[in-house]
């Protein structure tokens, strides 16, 4: 009986109220200003959902599936970036980015134009 009580307690304490919608902010790395119209999409090849950032750099993607995937950030003139949204290291507690009502921030770098020096 003690075993079942202990097991029940462990299960209940490890349960999280989990919201698997993706949300967060996108900023310019050098100016620290929000970027609007950044395409943010799930990294699924098929049926990926996507959203664009608003004038505050905010985005939200409704995730109806049980799967959690990385997010890809795309904007002309900036280097694309991919963010890992869930991971665990050495059996530790799961860590999340852009999930579970945690509005994380990612900073995008501007692309550098090609400069030709001499011939």
Short mmCIF file of C-alpha atoms in Angstrom, two decimals, residues 9-99:
data_model
loop_
_atom_site.label_atom_id
_atom_site.label_comp_id
_atom_site.label_asym_id
_atom_site.label_seq_id
_atom_site.Cartn_x
_atom_site.Cartn_y
_atom_site.Cartn_z
CA UNK A 9 2.50 11.09 -5.05
CA UNK A 10 5.41 10.99 -7.50
CA UNK A 11 3.11 10.96 -10.52
CA UNK A 12 1.07 13.89 -9.21
CA UNK A 13 4.11 16.02 -8.37
CA UNK A 14 5.61 15.50 -11.83
CA UNK A 15 2.45 16.50 -13.69
CA UNK A 16 2.51 19.92 -15.30
CA UNK A 17 -0.31 22.07 -16.55
CA UNK A 18 1.08 22.10 -20.07
CA UNK A 19 0.08 24.49 -22.83
CA UNK A 20 1.77 23.40 -26.05
CA UNK A 21 1.00 26.54 -28.08
CA UNK A 22 4.15 28.28 -29.31
CA UNK A 23 4.55 31.98 -28.50
CA UNK A 24 7.33 34.50 -28.13
CA UNK A 25 9.14 37.52 -29.52
CA UNK A 26 11.64 38.12 -32.33
CA UNK A 27 14.15 40.99 -32.17
CA UNK A 28 17.03 42.36 -34.23
CA UNK A 29 20.31 41.24 -32.62
CA UNK A 30 22.15 44.54 -33.09
CA UNK A 31 19.39 47.12 -32.50
CA UNK A 32 17.39 45.07 -29.95
CA UNK A 33 14.21 46.31 -31.66
CA UNK A 34 11.24 44.04 -32.43
CA UNK A 35 11.00 42.59 -35.93
CA UNK A 36 7.62 42.49 -37.65
CA UNK A 37 6.54 40.17 -40.46
CA UNK A 38 8.98 37.41 -39.48
CA UNK A 39 7.67 34.05 -40.70
CA UNK A 40 7.69 31.60 -37.80
CA UNK A 41 6.85 28.01 -38.68
CA UNK A 42 6.98 24.56 -37.19
CA UNK A 43 9.83 22.45 -38.50
CA UNK A 44 7.49 19.71 -39.75
CA UNK A 45 7.89 18.95 -43.43
CA UNK A 46 4.20 18.14 -43.82
CA UNK A 47 1.27 20.19 -42.48
CA UNK A 48 3.43 22.67 -40.57
CA UNK A 49 1.63 25.61 -38.98
CA UNK A 50 2.99 29.11 -39.24
CA UNK A 51 2.45 32.70 -38.14
CA UNK A 52 3.94 36.13 -38.70
CA UNK A 53 5.20 38.43 -35.97
CA UNK A 54 3.24 41.61 -35.28
CA UNK A 55 4.67 45.14 -34.86
CA UNK A 56 5.84 44.20 -31.35
CA UNK A 57 7.71 41.15 -32.69
CA UNK A 58 5.17 38.82 -31.04
CA UNK A 59 3.92 35.57 -32.57
CA UNK A 60 1.62 32.75 -31.48
CA UNK A 61 1.07 29.41 -33.19
CA UNK A 62 -1.74 27.13 -32.05
CA UNK A 63 -0.45 23.59 -31.69
CA UNK A 64 -3.31 21.09 -31.79
CA UNK A 65 -1.10 18.02 -32.08
CA UNK A 66 0.61 16.10 -29.31
CA UNK A 67 3.97 16.56 -31.04
CA UNK A 68 6.43 19.30 -30.15
CA UNK A 69 8.76 20.47 -32.88
CA UNK A 70 11.48 23.04 -33.41
CA UNK A 71 10.60 26.49 -34.76
CA UNK A 72 12.12 28.09 -37.87
CA UNK A 73 12.38 31.90 -38.13
CA UNK A 74 12.63 33.52 -41.60
CA UNK A 75 12.85 37.17 -42.70
CA UNK A 76 14.37 38.63 -45.87
CA UNK A 77 17.67 40.36 -45.10
CA UNK A 78 18.24 38.24 -41.98
CA UNK A 79 19.90 34.89 -41.39
CA UNK A 80 17.33 32.17 -40.81
CA UNK A 81 17.40 30.52 -37.41
CA UNK A 82 15.97 27.38 -35.84
CA UNK A 83 15.07 27.13 -32.15
CA UNK A 84 14.88 23.86 -30.26
CA UNK A 85 11.68 24.06 -28.21
CA UNK A 86 12.00 21.04 -25.87
CA UNK A 87 14.97 19.09 -24.57
CA UNK A 88 16.31 17.10 -21.65
CA UNK A 89 19.94 16.59 -20.75
CA UNK A 90 21.23 13.62 -18.74
CA UNK A 91 17.74 12.64 -17.62
CA UNK A 92 17.07 16.00 -15.99
CA UNK A 93 13.71 17.76 -16.00
CA UNK A 94 12.40 18.73 -19.44
CA UNK A 95 13.22 22.29 -20.48
CA UNK A 96 11.03 24.28 -22.86
CA UNK A 97 11.40 27.38 -25.06
CA UNK A 98 8.46 29.19 -26.64
CA UNK A 99 6.10 26.68 -24.96
#
